[in-house]
Amino acid sequence: MLPRLHMSDIVLIAASVLIAYFIWLIARTGNVEERVVEDVPVVLDLPPFLEAELSHKVVDVSIRYPTGVRSRITNSAFMVRISGRDQGLVSQAGVREPQAVTIPVITDDVLHTTLTASVEVLKVEPVRITAYVKYRVALARIIAPTEGQPAPTYRCEEPIVTPPERLITGPPDVLNGMERDRNGFVTMWTNPVSLAGKRDSFTTSSLIAVPDEISVLDEETRQRLPRDSALAIVQVVIKEEETSRSISQIPIQAPLLTSNLIARFEPTSGSVTIKGPRSRVESLDPRMVLLRPKEKP
C-alpha cells in the first residue's frame, strides 16, 4: 500500500518538475539559433525542350539550426530547386516569345543535403518569382521525296508541301545537330510519295519523319504533336511530255461572201505544226483541222 502524500510533498514535486522544465528550456534555447541565409541560388528544373529566365536567381532563406553546425551555414550549403513540370510550365511556355509565369516558392523547395536534418527552414523571401519561359524552337523546311516513276511519257514536277515549314522543338544539342540546307535551314522529310504508274495530278497527306527527341510544335495550341499526327499535305503535279507534229495538205476554208460575188484563192491548202501533250498530239485526226483566213475588218 502506497504511503499517502502530504500537501508539502506535492508542492515539492511540482516545484521540481517546473525547475526541470525551465532548465531544459534554457538549455534548448542555448543550443539553437535562427538566421537569414542570403543569396541562396534558385534552380528551375525544366524539360530539355524549354528554356527560361528567372526574375530572381537567388532568394533569402530563414532557418533555425543547432549551434553545432553554425560554421557550415553558408548560402552554398542551400539550394532552392523548383520543378517546372509541377508548375505547369510546359502548357504555359511561349513559342516565339517568352511567356511570364508566376511561380510560388515554398520551404519544401529548399534543399540542404550537406547539413543535418535538424536544420529547419522557416520561410523563403520572396515567396513568388517570375519565370519567362519559351520553347526551344527551330524552323524546319519540309520536303516530300518521291519514289517510283509515272506512266511512260509522263513527268512529275517538284511536289508542293503545305505548310512548307514547321516549327520544331527539342533539346538544344539535338536541334543544333540536325541536317541543314545550304541556306542554314533545318531540313525534314515526309515519308516517300509513290508516283508509280501515275498519269494524273493528285493530293495526299504524308507523315513527317520526326527524329528522336524532336517534336513538331503547333504554334496556335502551343502543343507538341504526337509523331503519328505530324502530317503534311503534298500536292503532286503530273504532266504528260509534250511533242510537236506537222500536218500538211490541210484545206483552206474560204470566207463567206455575198451571193453575187465569187472568190478564187490560192493556195487551196496549207500545213500546220501543233504542239501539246504527246497522247493528244499523236491521236489528233488531221480531218479535224481546218485553215480559215482571218477576215479584215
PDB file of N, CA and C in Angstrom, residues 6-97:
ATOM      1  N   HIS A   6       1.619  14.015   1.491  1.00  0.00           N
ATOM      2  CA  HIS A   6       1.148  15.229   2.156  1.00  0.00           C
ATOM      3  C   HIS A   6       1.192  16.390   1.176  1.00  0.00           C
ATOM      4  N   MET A   7       0.483  17.433   1.482  1.00  0.00           N
ATOM      5  CA  MET A   7       0.437  18.606   0.621  1.00  0.00           C
ATOM      6  C   MET A   7       1.814  19.178   0.393  1.00  0.00           C
ATOM      7  N   SER A   8       2.654  19.156   1.377  1.00  0.00           N
ATOM      8  CA  SER A   8       4.009  19.700   1.232  1.00  0.00           C
ATOM      9  C   SER A   8       4.811  18.881   0.228  1.00  0.00           C
ATOM     10  N   ASP A   9       4.552  17.550   0.219  1.00  0.00           N
ATOM     11  CA  ASP A   9       5.256  16.700  -0.757  1.00  0.00           C
ATOM     12  C   ASP A   9       4.813  17.026  -2.187  1.00  0.00           C
ATOM     13  N   ILE A  10       3.534  17.247  -2.362  1.00  0.00           N
ATOM     14  CA  ILE A  10       3.007  17.574  -3.699  1.00  0.00           C
ATOM     15  C   ILE A  10       3.598  18.884  -4.201  1.00  0.00           C
ATOM     16  N   VAL A  11       3.654  19.876  -3.333  1.00  0.00           N
ATOM     17  CA  VAL A  11       4.228  21.170  -3.712  1.00  0.00           C
ATOM     18  C   VAL A  11       5.690  21.012  -4.101  1.00  0.00           C
ATOM     19  N   LEU A  12       6.410  20.166  -3.362  1.00  0.00           N
ATOM     20  CA  LEU A  12       7.834  19.951  -3.640  1.00  0.00           C
ATOM     21  C   LEU A  12       8.031  19.273  -4.997  1.00  0.00           C
ATOM     22  N   ILE A  13       7.202  18.276  -5.283  1.00  0.00           N
ATOM     23  CA  ILE A  13       7.312  17.576  -6.577  1.00  0.00           C
ATOM     24  C   ILE A  13       6.999  18.529  -7.730  1.00  0.00           C
ATOM     25  N   ALA A  14       5.937  19.318  -7.604  1.00  0.00           N
ATOM     26  CA  ALA A  14       5.558  20.259  -8.662  1.00  0.00           C
ATOM     27  C   ALA A  14       6.654  21.282  -8.901  1.00  0.00           C
ATOM     28  N   ALA A  15       7.257  21.749  -7.826  1.00  0.00           N
ATOM     29  CA  ALA A  15       8.341  22.724  -7.967  1.00  0.00           C
ATOM     30  C   ALA A  15       9.537  22.105  -8.680  1.00  0.00           C
ATOM     31  N   SER A  16       9.826  20.834  -8.372  1.00  0.00           N
ATOM     32  CA  SER A  16      10.958  20.153  -9.016  1.00  0.00           C
ATOM     33  C   SER A  16      10.728  20.002 -10.522  1.00  0.00           C
ATOM     34  N   VAL A  17       9.486  19.615 -10.871  1.00  0.00           N
ATOM     35  CA  VAL A  17       9.162  19.467 -12.302  1.00  0.00           C
ATOM     36  C   VAL A  17       9.276  20.803 -13.023  1.00  0.00           C
ATOM     37  N   LEU A  18       8.782  21.861 -12.408  1.00  0.00           N
ATOM     38  CA  LEU A  18       8.827  23.178 -13.030  1.00  0.00           C
ATOM     39  C   LEU A  18      10.260  23.652 -13.214  1.00  0.00           C
ATOM     40  N   ILE A  19      11.091  23.411 -12.198  1.00  0.00           N
ATOM     41  CA  ILE A  19      12.512  23.798 -12.304  1.00  0.00           C
ATOM     42  C   ILE A  19      13.197  23.023 -13.427  1.00  0.00           C
ATOM     43  N   ALA A  20      12.877  21.724 -13.513  1.00  0.00           N
ATOM     44  CA  ALA A  20      13.482  20.892 -14.567  1.00  0.00           C
ATOM     45  C   ALA A  20      13.072  21.389 -15.954  1.00  0.00           C
ATOM     46  N   TYR A  21      11.813  21.820 -16.078  1.00  0.00           N
ATOM     47  CA  TYR A  21      11.340  22.323 -17.374  1.00  0.00           C
ATOM     48  C   TYR A  21      12.083  23.592 -17.770  1.00  0.00           C
ATOM     49  N   PHE A  22      12.248  24.502 -16.803  1.00  0.00           N
ATOM     50  CA  PHE A  22      12.958  25.744 -17.117  1.00  0.00           C
ATOM     51  C   PHE A  22      14.422  25.484 -17.459  1.00  0.00           C
ATOM     52  N   ILE A  23      15.015  24.531 -16.769  1.00  0.00           N
ATOM     53  CA  ILE A  23      16.409  24.178 -17.100  1.00  0.00           C
ATOM     54  C   ILE A  23      16.495  23.637 -18.532  1.00  0.00           C
ATOM     55  N   TRP A  24      15.524  22.773 -18.886  1.00  0.00           N
ATOM     56  CA  TRP A  24      15.502  22.213 -20.264  1.00  0.00           C
ATOM     57  C   TRP A  24      15.277  23.307 -21.303  1.00  0.00           C
ATOM     58  N   LEU A  25      14.360  24.249 -20.957  1.00  0.00           N
ATOM     59  CA  LEU A  25      14.055  25.326 -21.885  1.00  0.00           C
ATOM     60  C   LEU A  25      15.265  26.223 -22.097  1.00  0.00           C
ATOM     61  N   ILE A  26      15.977  26.529 -20.995  1.00  0.00           N
ATOM     62  CA  ILE A  26      17.178  27.364 -21.110  1.00  0.00           C
ATOM     63  C   ILE A  26      18.245  26.654 -21.934  1.00  0.00           C
ATOM     64  N   ALA A  27      18.372  25.349 -21.682  1.00  0.00           N
ATOM     65  CA  ALA A  27      19.368  24.571 -22.428  1.00  0.00           C
ATOM     66  C   ALA A  27      19.012  24.517 -23.911  1.00  0.00           C
ATOM     67  N   ARG A  28      17.726  24.336 -24.189  1.00  0.00           N
ATOM     68  CA  ARG A  28      17.291  24.264 -25.590  1.00  0.00           C
ATOM     69  C   ARG A  28      17.520  25.592 -26.291  1.00  0.00           C
ATOM     70  N   THR A  29      17.192  26.680 -25.620  1.00  0.00           N
ATOM     71  CA  THR A  29      17.392  27.998 -26.211  1.00  0.00           C
ATOM     72  C   THR A  29      18.862  28.258 -26.478  1.00  0.00           C
ATOM     73  N   GLY A  30      19.684  27.763 -25.667  1.00  0.00           N
ATOM     74  CA  GLY A  30      21.120  27.975 -25.842  1.00  0.00           C
ATOM     75  C   GLY A  30      21.724  27.112 -26.912  1.00  0.00           C
ATOM     76  N   ASN A  31      21.059  26.047 -27.397  1.00  0.00           N
ATOM     77  CA  ASN A  31      21.628  25.120 -28.371  1.00  0.00           C
ATOM     78  C   ASN A  31      21.186  25.381 -29.800  1.00  0.00           C
ATOM     79  N   VAL A  32      20.203  26.241 -30.040  1.00  0.00           N
ATOM     80  CA  VAL A  32      19.744  26.552 -31.391  1.00  0.00           C
ATOM     81  C   VAL A  32      19.719  28.054 -31.578  1.00  0.00           C
ATOM     82  N   GLU A  33      19.779  28.441 -32.851  1.00  0.00           N
ATOM     83  CA  GLU A  33      19.670  29.856 -33.176  1.00  0.00           C
ATOM     84  C   GLU A  33      19.046  30.004 -34.559  1.00  0.00           C
ATOM     85  N   GLU A  34      18.619  31.202 -34.870  1.00  0.00           N
ATOM     86  CA  GLU A  34      17.984  31.479 -36.150  1.00  0.00           C
ATOM     87  C   GLU A  34      18.778  32.545 -36.894  1.00  0.00           C
ATOM     88  N   ARG A  35      18.707  32.457 -38.242  1.00  0.00           N
ATOM     89  CA  ARG A  35      19.341  33.484 -39.066  1.00  0.00           C
ATOM     90  C   ARG A  35      18.756  33.433 -40.471  1.00  0.00           C
ATOM     91  N   VAL A  36      19.044  34.455 -41.218  1.00  0.00           N
ATOM     92  CA  VAL A  36      18.625  34.527 -42.621  1.00  0.00           C
ATOM     93  C   VAL A  36      19.849  34.281 -43.498  1.00  0.00           C
ATOM     94  N   VAL A  37      19.756  33.261 -44.317  1.00  0.00           N
ATOM     95  CA  VAL A  37      20.824  32.966 -45.271  1.00  0.00           C
ATOM     96  C   VAL A  37      20.486  33.684 -46.575  1.00  0.00           C
ATOM     97  N   GLU A  38      21.332  34.601 -46.970  1.00  0.00           N
ATOM     98  CA  GLU A  38      21.070  35.410 -48.158  1.00  0.00           C
ATOM     99  C   GLU A  38      21.664  34.765 -49.413  1.00  0.00           C
ATOM    100  N   ASP A  39      21.097  35.153 -50.541  1.00  0.00           N
ATOM    101  CA  ASP A  39      21.617  34.772 -51.871  1.00  0.00           C
ATOM    102  C   ASP A  39      21.711  33.260 -52.060  1.00  0.00           C
ATOM    103  N   VAL A  40      20.651  32.567 -51.675  1.00  0.00           N
ATOM    104  CA  VAL A  40      20.580  31.125 -51.937  1.00  0.00           C
ATOM    105  C   VAL A  40      20.181  30.934 -53.405  1.00  0.00           C
ATOM    106  N   PRO A  41      20.954  30.172 -54.188  1.00  0.00           N
ATOM    107  CA  PRO A  41      20.662  30.039 -55.620  1.00  0.00           C
ATOM    108  C   PRO A  41      19.355  29.292 -55.883  1.00  0.00           C
ATOM    109  N   VAL A  42      18.673  29.705 -56.946  1.00  0.00           N
ATOM    110  CA  VAL A  42      17.424  29.073 -57.372  1.00  0.00           C
ATOM    111  C   VAL A  42      17.690  28.292 -58.656  1.00  0.00           C
ATOM    112  N   VAL A  43      17.284  27.031 -58.667  1.00  0.00           N
ATOM    113  CA  VAL A  43      17.427  26.179 -59.846  1.00  0.00           C
ATOM    114  C   VAL A  43      16.027  25.767 -60.296  1.00  0.00           C
ATOM    115  N   LEU A  44      15.710  26.034 -61.558  1.00  0.00           N
ATOM    116  CA  LEU A  44      14.414  25.657 -62.124  1.00  0.00           C
ATOM    117  C   LEU A  44      14.618  24.456 -63.034  1.00  0.00           C
ATOM    118  N   ASP A  45      14.077  23.314 -62.620  1.00  0.00           N
ATOM    119  CA  ASP A  45      14.191  22.096 -63.430  1.00  0.00           C
ATOM    120  C   ASP A  45      13.176  22.151 -64.569  1.00  0.00           C
ATOM    121  N   LEU A  46      13.679  22.068 -65.798  1.00  0.00           N
ATOM    122  CA  LEU A  46      12.825  22.153 -66.977  1.00  0.00           C
ATOM    123  C   LEU A  46      13.058  20.967 -67.894  1.00  0.00           C
ATOM    124  N   PRO A  47      12.044  20.585 -68.674  1.00  0.00           N
ATOM    125  CA  PRO A  47      12.289  19.610 -69.743  1.00  0.00           C
ATOM    126  C   PRO A  47      13.307  20.194 -70.722  1.00  0.00           C
ATOM    127  N   PRO A  48      14.057  19.359 -71.413  1.00  0.00           N
ATOM    128  CA  PRO A  48      15.129  19.877 -72.280  1.00  0.00           C
ATOM    129  C   PRO A  48      14.644  20.723 -73.442  1.00  0.00           C
ATOM    130  N   PHE A  49      13.341  20.666 -73.764  1.00  0.00           N
ATOM    131  CA  PHE A  49      12.843  21.455 -74.889  1.00  0.00           C
ATOM    132  C   PHE A  49      12.356  22.838 -74.466  1.00  0.00           C
ATOM    133  N   LEU A  50      12.519  23.196 -73.180  1.00  0.00           N
ATOM    134  CA  LEU A  50      12.144  24.520 -72.693  1.00  0.00           C
ATOM    135  C   LEU A  50      13.377  25.278 -72.227  1.00  0.00           C
ATOM    136  N   GLU A  51      13.285  26.606 -72.264  1.00  0.00           N
ATOM    137  CA  GLU A  51      14.310  27.466 -71.690  1.00  0.00           C
ATOM    138  C   GLU A  51      13.607  28.579 -70.922  1.00  0.00           C
ATOM    139  N   ALA A  52      14.296  29.129 -69.902  1.00  0.00           N
ATOM    140  CA  ALA A  52      13.641  30.129 -69.058  1.00  0.00           C
ATOM    141  C   ALA A  52      14.664  31.073 -68.448  1.00  0.00           C
ATOM    142  N   GLU A  53      14.208  32.292 -68.194  1.00  0.00           N
ATOM    143  CA  GLU A  53      14.943  33.275 -67.410  1.00  0.00           C
ATOM    144  C   GLU A  53      14.123  33.564 -66.162  1.00  0.00           C
ATOM    145  N   LEU A  54      14.800  33.683 -65.007  1.00  0.00           N
ATOM    146  CA  LEU A  54      14.116  33.915 -63.740  1.00  0.00           C
ATOM    147  C   LEU A  54      14.245  35.371 -63.315  1.00  0.00           C
ATOM    148  N   SER A  55      13.171  35.901 -62.725  1.00  0.00           N
ATOM    149  CA  SER A  55      13.233  37.259 -62.188  1.00  0.00           C
ATOM    150  C   SER A  55      14.155  37.331 -60.982  1.00  0.00           C
ATOM    151  N   HIS A  56      14.284  36.234 -60.240  1.00  0.00           N
ATOM    152  CA  HIS A  56      15.182  36.149 -59.086  1.00  0.00           C
ATOM    153  C   HIS A  56      16.023  34.884 -59.219  1.00  0.00           C
ATOM    154  N   LYS A  57      17.313  35.048 -59.365  1.00  0.00           N
ATOM    155  CA  LYS A  57      18.193  33.886 -59.436  1.00  0.00           C
ATOM    156  C   LYS A  57      18.680  33.459 -58.061  1.00  0.00           C
ATOM    157  N   VAL A  58      18.466  34.323 -57.052  1.00  0.00           N
ATOM    158  CA  VAL A  58      18.780  33.984 -55.663  1.00  0.00           C
ATOM    159  C   VAL A  58      17.643  34.478 -54.781  1.00  0.00           C
ATOM    160  N   VAL A  59      17.471  33.835 -53.624  1.00  0.00           N
ATOM    161  CA  VAL A  59      16.461  34.232 -52.640  1.00  0.00           C
ATOM    162  C   VAL A  59      17.095  34.194 -51.253  1.00  0.00           C
ATOM    163  N   ASP A  60      16.353  34.711 -50.269  1.00  0.00           N
ATOM    164  CA  ASP A  60      16.788  34.662 -48.869  1.00  0.00           C
ATOM    165  C   ASP A  60      15.988  33.595 -48.132  1.00  0.00           C
ATOM    166  N   VAL A  61      16.686  32.790 -47.332  1.00  0.00           N
ATOM    167  CA  VAL A  61      16.057  31.680 -46.621  1.00  0.00           C
ATOM    168  C   VAL A  61      16.283  31.851 -45.120  1.00  0.00           C
ATOM    169  N   SER A  62      15.185  31.870 -44.355  1.00  0.00           N
ATOM    170  CA  SER A  62      15.269  31.933 -42.889  1.00  0.00           C
ATOM    171  C   SER A  62      15.288  30.514 -42.337  1.00  0.00           C
ATOM    172  N   ILE A  63      16.252  30.239 -41.432  1.00  0.00           N
ATOM    173  CA  ILE A  63      16.403  28.880 -40.906  1.00  0.00           C
ATOM    174  C   ILE A  63      16.606  28.911 -39.397  1.00  0.00           C
ATOM    175  N   ARG A  64      16.341  27.765 -38.773  1.00  0.00           N
ATOM    176  CA  ARG A  64      16.688  27.506 -37.370  1.00  0.00           C
ATOM    177  C   ARG A  64      17.586  26.274 -37.366  1.00  0.00           C
ATOM    178  N   TYR A  65      18.686  26.335 -36.631  1.00  0.00           N
ATOM    179  CA  TYR A  65      19.671  25.254 -36.717  1.00  0.00           C
ATOM    180  C   TYR A  65      20.406  25.111 -35.382  1.00  0.00           C
ATOM    181  N   PRO A  66      20.958  23.931 -35.116  1.00  0.00           N
ATOM    182  CA  PRO A  66      21.768  23.734 -33.912  1.00  0.00           C
ATOM    183  C   PRO A  66      23.051  24.553 -34.006  1.00  0.00           C
ATOM    184  N   THR A  67      23.486  25.080 -32.888  1.00  0.00           N
ATOM    185  CA  THR A  67      24.701  25.894 -32.891  1.00  0.00           C
ATOM    186  C   THR A  67      25.919  25.093 -33.321  1.00  0.00           C
ATOM    187  N   GLY A  68      25.840  23.786 -33.226  1.00  0.00           N
ATOM    188  CA  GLY A  68      26.978  22.954 -33.600  1.00  0.00           C
ATOM    189  C   GLY A  68      27.298  22.986 -35.083  1.00  0.00           C
ATOM    190  N   VAL A  69      26.325  23.404 -35.928  1.00  0.00           N
ATOM    191  CA  VAL A  69      26.580  23.446 -37.375  1.00  0.00           C
ATOM    192  C   VAL A  69      26.705  24.888 -37.866  1.00  0.00           C
ATOM    193  N   ARG A  70      26.901  25.819 -36.940  1.00  0.00           N
ATOM    194  CA  ARG A  70      26.941  27.232 -37.313  1.00  0.00           C
ATOM    195  C   ARG A  70      27.991  27.519 -38.386  1.00  0.00           C
ATOM    196  N   SER A  71      29.146  26.914 -38.268  1.00  0.00           N
ATOM    197  CA  SER A  71      30.236  27.200 -39.208  1.00  0.00           C
ATOM    198  C   SER A  71      29.936  26.701 -40.619  1.00  0.00           C
ATOM    199  N   ARG A  72      28.983  25.822 -40.730  1.00  0.00           N
ATOM    200  CA  ARG A  72      28.652  25.259 -42.045  1.00  0.00           C
ATOM    201  C   ARG A  72      27.451  25.939 -42.692  1.00  0.00           C
ATOM    202  N   ILE A  73      26.906  26.937 -42.022  1.00  0.00           N
ATOM    203  CA  ILE A  73      25.748  27.639 -42.560  1.00  0.00           C
ATOM    204  C   ILE A  73      26.227  28.719 -43.527  1.00  0.00           C
ATOM    205  N   THR A  74      26.243  28.394 -44.805  1.00  0.00           N
ATOM    206  CA  THR A  74      26.582  29.339 -45.870  1.00  0.00           C
ATOM    207  C   THR A  74      25.546  29.185 -46.987  1.00  0.00           C
ATOM    208  N   ASN A  75      25.495  30.171 -47.867  1.00  0.00           N
ATOM    209  CA  ASN A  75      24.497  30.076 -48.945  1.00  0.00           C
ATOM    210  C   ASN A  75      24.804  28.932 -49.906  1.00  0.00           C
ATOM    211  N   SER A  76      26.077  28.514 -49.979  1.00  0.00           N
ATOM    212  CA  SER A  76      26.417  27.396 -50.861  1.00  0.00           C
ATOM    213  C   SER A  76      25.933  26.056 -50.316  1.00  0.00           C
ATOM    214  N   ALA A  77      25.553  26.022 -49.038  1.00  0.00           N
ATOM    215  CA  ALA A  77      25.036  24.785 -48.451  1.00  0.00           C
ATOM    216  C   ALA A  77      23.550  24.594 -48.737  1.00  0.00           C
ATOM    217  N   PHE A  78      22.924  25.584 -49.386  1.00  0.00           N
ATOM    218  CA  PHE A  78      21.487  25.520 -49.646  1.00  0.00           C
ATOM    219  C   PHE A  78      21.215  25.709 -51.140  1.00  0.00           C
ATOM    220  N   MET A  79      20.064  25.244 -51.543  1.00  0.00           N
ATOM    221  CA  MET A  79      19.611  25.411 -52.924  1.00  0.00           C
ATOM    222  C   MET A  79      18.092  25.366 -52.936  1.00  0.00           C
ATOM    223  N   VAL A  80      17.506  26.206 -53.763  1.00  0.00           N
ATOM    224  CA  VAL A  80      16.063  26.156 -53.981  1.00  0.00           C
ATOM    225  C   VAL A  80      15.843  25.507 -55.345  1.00  0.00           C
ATOM    226  N   ARG A  81      15.243  24.322 -55.353  1.00  0.00           N
ATOM    227  CA  ARG A  81      15.021  23.585 -56.597  1.00  0.00           C
ATOM    228  C   ARG A  81      13.514  23.504 -56.849  1.00  0.00           C
ATOM    229  N   ILE A  82      13.101  24.015 -57.998  1.00  0.00           N
ATOM    230  CA  ILE A  82      11.684  24.071 -58.350  1.00  0.00           C
ATOM    231  C   ILE A  82      11.455  23.229 -59.598  1.00  0.00           C
ATOM    232  N   SER A  83      10.438  22.389 -59.550  1.00  0.00           N
ATOM    233  CA  SER A  83      10.108  21.548 -60.699  1.00  0.00           C
ATOM    234  C   SER A  83       9.227  22.316 -61.675  1.00  0.00           C
ATOM    235  N   GLY A  84       9.735  22.502 -62.894  1.00  0.00           N
ATOM    236  CA  GLY A  84       8.951  23.198 -63.907  1.00  0.00           C
ATOM    237  C   GLY A  84       7.716  22.426 -64.325  1.00  0.00           C
ATOM    238  N   ARG A  85       7.817  21.097 -64.381  1.00  0.00           N
ATOM    239  CA  ARG A  85       6.653  20.290 -64.758  1.00  0.00           C
ATOM    240  C   ARG A  85       5.545  20.432 -63.724  1.00  0.00           C
ATOM    241  N   ASP A  86       5.924  20.413 -62.421  1.00  0.00           N
ATOM    242  CA  ASP A  86       4.911  20.539 -61.378  1.00  0.00           C
ATOM    243  C   ASP A  86       4.210  21.892 -61.445  1.00  0.00           C
ATOM    244  N   GLN A  87       4.901  22.903 -61.947  1.00  0.00           N
ATOM    245  CA  GLN A  87       4.309  24.234 -62.040  1.00  0.00           C
ATOM    246  C   GLN A  87       3.539  24.440 -63.342  1.00  0.00           C
ATOM    247  N   GLY A  88       3.457  23.423 -64.173  1.00  0.00           N
ATOM    248  CA  GLY A  88       2.700  23.527 -65.420  1.00  0.00           C
ATOM    249  C   GLY A  88       3.328  24.427 -66.461  1.00  0.00           C
ATOM    250  N   LEU A  89       4.653  24.542 -66.445  1.00  0.00           N
ATOM    251  CA  LEU A  89       5.311  25.453 -67.376  1.00  0.00           C
ATOM    252  C   LEU A  89       5.245  24.967 -68.816  1.00  0.00           C
ATOM    253  N   VAL A  90       5.111  23.659 -69.022  1.00  0.00           N
ATOM    254  CA  VAL A  90       5.064  23.135 -70.391  1.00  0.00           C
ATOM    255  C   VAL A  90       3.857  23.698 -71.136  1.00  0.00           C
ATOM    256  N   SER A  91       2.709  23.741 -70.459  1.00  0.00           N
ATOM    257  CA  SER A  91       1.489  24.217 -71.117  1.00  0.00           C
ATOM    258  C   SER A  91       1.426  25.737 -71.203  1.00  0.00           C
ATOM    259  N   GLN A  92       2.282  26.445 -70.454  1.00  0.00           N
ATOM    260  CA  GLN A  92       2.233  27.904 -70.434  1.00  0.00           C
ATOM    261  C   GLN A  92       3.392  28.553 -71.180  1.00  0.00           C
ATOM    262  N   ALA A  93       4.329  27.759 -71.666  1.00  0.00           N
ATOM    263  CA  ALA A  93       5.510  28.312 -72.320  1.00  0.00           C
ATOM    264  C   ALA A  93       5.142  29.019 -73.614  1.00  0.00           C
ATOM    265  N   GLY A  94       5.859  30.114 -73.915  1.00  0.00           N
ATOM    266  CA  GLY A  94       5.674  30.797 -75.182  1.00  0.00           C
ATOM    267  C   GLY A  94       6.340  30.035 -76.313  1.00  0.00           C
ATOM    268  N   VAL A  95       5.971  30.399 -77.535  1.00  0.00           N
ATOM    269  CA  VAL A  95       6.538  29.725 -78.706  1.00  0.00           C
ATOM    270  C   VAL A  95       7.644  30.570 -79.321  1.00  0.00           C
ATOM    271  N   ARG A  96       7.289  31.744 -79.809  1.00  0.00           N
ATOM    272  CA  ARG A  96       8.315  32.616 -80.397  1.00  0.00           C
ATOM    273  C   ARG A  96       8.840  33.641 -79.399  1.00  0.00           C
ATOM    274  N   GLU A  97       8.027  33.982 -78.407  1.00  0.00           N
ATOM    275  CA  GLU A  97       8.424  34.928 -77.373  1.00  0.00           C
ATOM    276  C   GLU A  97       8.199  34.301 -76.002  1.00  0.00           C
TER     277      GLU A  97
END
